[in-house]
Tab-separated table of C-alpha atoms and ligand atoms in Angstrom:
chain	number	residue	atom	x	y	z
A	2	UNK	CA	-113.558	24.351	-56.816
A	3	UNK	CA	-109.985	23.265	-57.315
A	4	UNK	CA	-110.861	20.055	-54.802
A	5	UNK	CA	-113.586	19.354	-56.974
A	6	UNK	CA	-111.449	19.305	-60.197
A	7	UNK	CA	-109.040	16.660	-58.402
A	8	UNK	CA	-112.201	14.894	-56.847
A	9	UNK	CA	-113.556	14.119	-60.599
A	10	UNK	CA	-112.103	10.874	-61.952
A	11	UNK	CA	-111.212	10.241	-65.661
A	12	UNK	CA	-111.611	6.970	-67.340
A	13	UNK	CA	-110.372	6.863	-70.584
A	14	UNK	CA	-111.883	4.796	-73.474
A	15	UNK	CA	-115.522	5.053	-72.087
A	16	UNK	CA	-118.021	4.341	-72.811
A	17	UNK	CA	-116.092	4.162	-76.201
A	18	UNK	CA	-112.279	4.305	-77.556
A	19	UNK	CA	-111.270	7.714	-77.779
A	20	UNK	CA	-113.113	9.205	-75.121
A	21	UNK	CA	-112.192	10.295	-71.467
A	22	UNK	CA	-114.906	9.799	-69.295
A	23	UNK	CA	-115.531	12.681	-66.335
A	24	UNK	CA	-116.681	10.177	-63.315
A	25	UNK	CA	-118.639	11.991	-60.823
A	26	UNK	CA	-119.263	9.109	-58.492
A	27	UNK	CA	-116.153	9.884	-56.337
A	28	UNK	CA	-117.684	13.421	-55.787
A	29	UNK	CA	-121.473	12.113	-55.217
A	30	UNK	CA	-119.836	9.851	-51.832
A	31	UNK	CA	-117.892	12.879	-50.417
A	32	UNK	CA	-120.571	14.969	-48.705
A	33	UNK	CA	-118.770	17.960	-48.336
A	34	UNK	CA	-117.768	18.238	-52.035
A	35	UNK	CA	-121.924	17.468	-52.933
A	36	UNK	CA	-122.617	19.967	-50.333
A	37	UNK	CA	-120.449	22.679	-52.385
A	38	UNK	CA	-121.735	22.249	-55.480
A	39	UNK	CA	-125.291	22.589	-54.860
A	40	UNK	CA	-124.952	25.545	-52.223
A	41	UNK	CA	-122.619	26.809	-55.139
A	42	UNK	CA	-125.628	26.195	-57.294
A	43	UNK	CA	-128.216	27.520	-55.089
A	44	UNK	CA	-126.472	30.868	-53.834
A	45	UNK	CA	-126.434	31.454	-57.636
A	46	UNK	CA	-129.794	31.501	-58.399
A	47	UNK	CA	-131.494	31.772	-55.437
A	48	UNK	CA	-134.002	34.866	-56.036
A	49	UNK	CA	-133.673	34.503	-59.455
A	50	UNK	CA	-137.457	33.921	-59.862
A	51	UNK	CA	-137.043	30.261	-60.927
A	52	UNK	CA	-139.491	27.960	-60.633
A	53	UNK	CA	-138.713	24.821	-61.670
A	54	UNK	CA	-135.579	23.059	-62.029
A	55	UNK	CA	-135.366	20.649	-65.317
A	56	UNK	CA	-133.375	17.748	-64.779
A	57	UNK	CA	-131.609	15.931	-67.344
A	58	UNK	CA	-131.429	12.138	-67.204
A	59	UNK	CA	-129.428	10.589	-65.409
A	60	UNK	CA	-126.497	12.515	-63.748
A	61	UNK	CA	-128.961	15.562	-64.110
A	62	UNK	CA	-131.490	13.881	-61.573
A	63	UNK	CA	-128.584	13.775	-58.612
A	64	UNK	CA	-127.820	17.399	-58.677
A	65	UNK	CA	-131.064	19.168	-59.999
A	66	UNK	CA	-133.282	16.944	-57.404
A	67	UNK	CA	-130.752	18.159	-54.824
A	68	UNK	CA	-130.997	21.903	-56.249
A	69	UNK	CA	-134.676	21.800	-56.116
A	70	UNK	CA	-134.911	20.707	-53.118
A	71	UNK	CA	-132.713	23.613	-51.673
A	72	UNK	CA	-134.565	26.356	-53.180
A	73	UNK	CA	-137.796	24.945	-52.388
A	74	UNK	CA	-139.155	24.304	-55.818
A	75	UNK	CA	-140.021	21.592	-58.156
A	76	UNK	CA	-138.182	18.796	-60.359
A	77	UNK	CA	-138.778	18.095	-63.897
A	78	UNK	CA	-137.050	14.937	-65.446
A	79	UNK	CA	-136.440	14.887	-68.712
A	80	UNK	CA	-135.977	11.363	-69.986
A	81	UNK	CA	-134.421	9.698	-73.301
A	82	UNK	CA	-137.122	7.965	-75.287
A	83	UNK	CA	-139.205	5.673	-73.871
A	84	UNK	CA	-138.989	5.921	-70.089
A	85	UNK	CA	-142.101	8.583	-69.032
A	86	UNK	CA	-144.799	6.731	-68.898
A	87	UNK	CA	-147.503	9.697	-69.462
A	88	UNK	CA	-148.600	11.488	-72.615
A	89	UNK	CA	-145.062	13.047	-73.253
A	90	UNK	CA	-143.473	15.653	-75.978
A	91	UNK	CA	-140.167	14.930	-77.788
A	92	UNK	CA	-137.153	16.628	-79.324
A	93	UNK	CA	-134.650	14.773	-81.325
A	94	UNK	CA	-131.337	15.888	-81.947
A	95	UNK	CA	-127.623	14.738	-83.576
A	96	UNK	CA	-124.993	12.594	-82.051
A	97	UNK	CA	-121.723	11.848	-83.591
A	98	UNK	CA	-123.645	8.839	-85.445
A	99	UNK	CA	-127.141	8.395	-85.773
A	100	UNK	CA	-129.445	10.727	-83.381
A	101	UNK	CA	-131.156	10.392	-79.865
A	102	UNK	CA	-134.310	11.844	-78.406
A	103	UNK	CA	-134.994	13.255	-75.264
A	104	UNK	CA	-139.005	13.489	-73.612
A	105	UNK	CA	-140.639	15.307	-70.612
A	106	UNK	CA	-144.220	14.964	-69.787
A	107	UNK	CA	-146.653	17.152	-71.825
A	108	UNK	CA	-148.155	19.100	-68.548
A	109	UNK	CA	-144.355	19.404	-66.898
A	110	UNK	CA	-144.157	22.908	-67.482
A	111	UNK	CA	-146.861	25.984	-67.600
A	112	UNK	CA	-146.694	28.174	-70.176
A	113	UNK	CA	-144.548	31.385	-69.514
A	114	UNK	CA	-143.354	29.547	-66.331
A	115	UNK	CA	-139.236	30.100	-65.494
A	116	UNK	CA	-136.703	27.196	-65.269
A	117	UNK	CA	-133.445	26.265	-64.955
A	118	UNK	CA	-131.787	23.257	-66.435
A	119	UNK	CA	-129.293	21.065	-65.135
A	120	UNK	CA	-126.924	18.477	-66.023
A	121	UNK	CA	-124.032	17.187	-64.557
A	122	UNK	CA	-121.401	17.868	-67.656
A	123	UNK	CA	-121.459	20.371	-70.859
A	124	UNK	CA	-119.605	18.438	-73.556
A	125	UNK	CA	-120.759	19.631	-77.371
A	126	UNK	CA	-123.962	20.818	-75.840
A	127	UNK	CA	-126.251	18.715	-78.030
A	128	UNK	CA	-128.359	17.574	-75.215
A	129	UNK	CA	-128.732	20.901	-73.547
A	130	UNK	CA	-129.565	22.526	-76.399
A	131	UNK	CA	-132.390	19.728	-77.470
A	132	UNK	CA	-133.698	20.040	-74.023
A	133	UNK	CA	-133.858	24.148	-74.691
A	134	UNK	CA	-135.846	23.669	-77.823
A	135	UNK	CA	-137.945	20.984	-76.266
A	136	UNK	CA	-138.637	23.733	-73.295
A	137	UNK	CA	-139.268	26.321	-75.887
A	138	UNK	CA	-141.682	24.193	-77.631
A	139	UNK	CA	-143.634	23.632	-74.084
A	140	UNK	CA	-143.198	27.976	-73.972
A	141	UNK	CA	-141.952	28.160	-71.003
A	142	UNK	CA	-139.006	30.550	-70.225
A	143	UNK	CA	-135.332	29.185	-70.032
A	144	UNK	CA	-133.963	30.952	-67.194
A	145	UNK	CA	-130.238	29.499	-67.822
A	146	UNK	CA	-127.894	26.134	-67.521
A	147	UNK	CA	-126.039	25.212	-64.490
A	148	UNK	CA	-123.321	22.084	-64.932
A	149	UNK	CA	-121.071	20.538	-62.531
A	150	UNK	CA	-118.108	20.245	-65.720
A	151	UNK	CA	-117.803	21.650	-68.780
A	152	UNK	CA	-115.338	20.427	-71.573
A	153	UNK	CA	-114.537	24.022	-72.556
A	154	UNK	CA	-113.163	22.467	-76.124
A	155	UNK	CA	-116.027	21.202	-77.135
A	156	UNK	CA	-117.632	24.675	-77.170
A	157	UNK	CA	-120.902	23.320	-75.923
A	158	UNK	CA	-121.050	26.862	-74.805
A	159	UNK	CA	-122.219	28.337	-78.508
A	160	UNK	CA	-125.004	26.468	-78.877
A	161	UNK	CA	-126.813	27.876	-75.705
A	162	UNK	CA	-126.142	31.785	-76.449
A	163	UNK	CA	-128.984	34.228	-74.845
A	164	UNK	CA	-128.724	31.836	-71.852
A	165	UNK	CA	-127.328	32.412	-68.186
A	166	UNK	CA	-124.925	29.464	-68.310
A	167	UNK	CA	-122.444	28.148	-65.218
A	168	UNK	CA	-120.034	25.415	-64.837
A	169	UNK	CA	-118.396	24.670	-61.524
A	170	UNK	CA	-115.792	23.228	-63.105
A	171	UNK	CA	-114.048	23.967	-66.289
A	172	UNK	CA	-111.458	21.137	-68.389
B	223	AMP	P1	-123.301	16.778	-75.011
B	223	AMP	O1	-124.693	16.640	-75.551
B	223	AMP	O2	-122.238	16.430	-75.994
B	223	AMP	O3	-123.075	18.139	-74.384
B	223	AMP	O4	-123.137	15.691	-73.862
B	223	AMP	C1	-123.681	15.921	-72.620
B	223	AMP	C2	-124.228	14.673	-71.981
B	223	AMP	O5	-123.406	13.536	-72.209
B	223	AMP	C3	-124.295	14.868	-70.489
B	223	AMP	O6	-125.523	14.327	-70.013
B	223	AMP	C4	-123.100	14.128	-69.947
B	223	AMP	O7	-123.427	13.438	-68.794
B	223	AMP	C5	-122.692	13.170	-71.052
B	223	AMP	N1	-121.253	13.249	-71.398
B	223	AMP	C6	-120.734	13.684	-72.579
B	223	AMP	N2	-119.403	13.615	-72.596
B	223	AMP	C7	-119.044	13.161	-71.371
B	223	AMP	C8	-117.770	12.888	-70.736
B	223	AMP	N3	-116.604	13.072	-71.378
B	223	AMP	N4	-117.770	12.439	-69.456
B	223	AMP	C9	-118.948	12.265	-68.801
B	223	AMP	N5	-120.166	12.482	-69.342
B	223	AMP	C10	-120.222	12.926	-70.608
């Protein structure tokens, strides 16, 4: 995992002054370094009883399609506002100014069934934890978090307690 720390790219001041961007891009185009994180992923919860993985949008999609496809399961995008073009349910939730909303598709989930949610970065954990309440609202069971990084600092880690959380790769 210490090749995949060097691997990620920073760029500060993005999107926004202040903040140092975690660029995965450099990491998507080597294969091998792909290749470890989702067998990482999938040797971890393999067996585990999952059933769907729940993708969040964007950098989510790359690494929970991947997932799903490994463990032979199925993909559930969830989307910011706007974007899913069915009958869809919604959970809003803070940002540093203002708020933002994320969707999935009313009949994405069964009730009761088990998922696991992925993202490519855990940074102050608002969007994980909207997309666990938006899950919870749908009743199905949140089997845990996996992340590529996680900005330990930003202890994105207490919002999610009760959950099976892992990060590949810890700032
Ligand atoms: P948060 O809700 O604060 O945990 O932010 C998580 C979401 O924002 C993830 O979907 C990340 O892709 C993105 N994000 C937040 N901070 C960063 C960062 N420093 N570098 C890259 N992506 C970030």
């Amino acid at each position: 995992m210490e090749k995949l720390k060097k691997i990620i790219r920073d760029v500060p001041d993005f999107p926004k002054p202040g903040i140092i961007f975690k660029d995965i891009t450099p990491l998507l185009k080597d294969p091998q370094s792909f290749r470890d994180i989702i067998d990482a992923f999938a040797e971890q919860f393999k067996n585990k009883g999952i059933q769907k993985i729940v993708g969040i949008e964007s950098r989510g999609f790359m690494f929970g399609a991947a997932l799903a496809y490994q463990l032979g399961i199925g993909f559930i995008p969830v989307r910011k506002k706007g974007k899913l073009p069915w009958k869809t349910v919604s959970q809003s939730y803070d940002l540093e100014y203002g708020t933002d909303t994320v969707e999935m598709h009313a009949d994405a989930v069964e009730t009761g069934e088990c998922v696991l949610v992925v993202d490519d970065l855990l940074a102050t954990g608002g969007t994980a934890e909207a997309v666990n309440l938006l899950l919870k609202k749908q009743k199905a069971k949140v089997f845990g978090f996996a992340f590529v990084v996680e900005l330990e600092f930003l202890k994105g880690r207490e919002k999610l307690v009760h959950h099976n959380i892992l990060s590949l790769v810890k700032f």
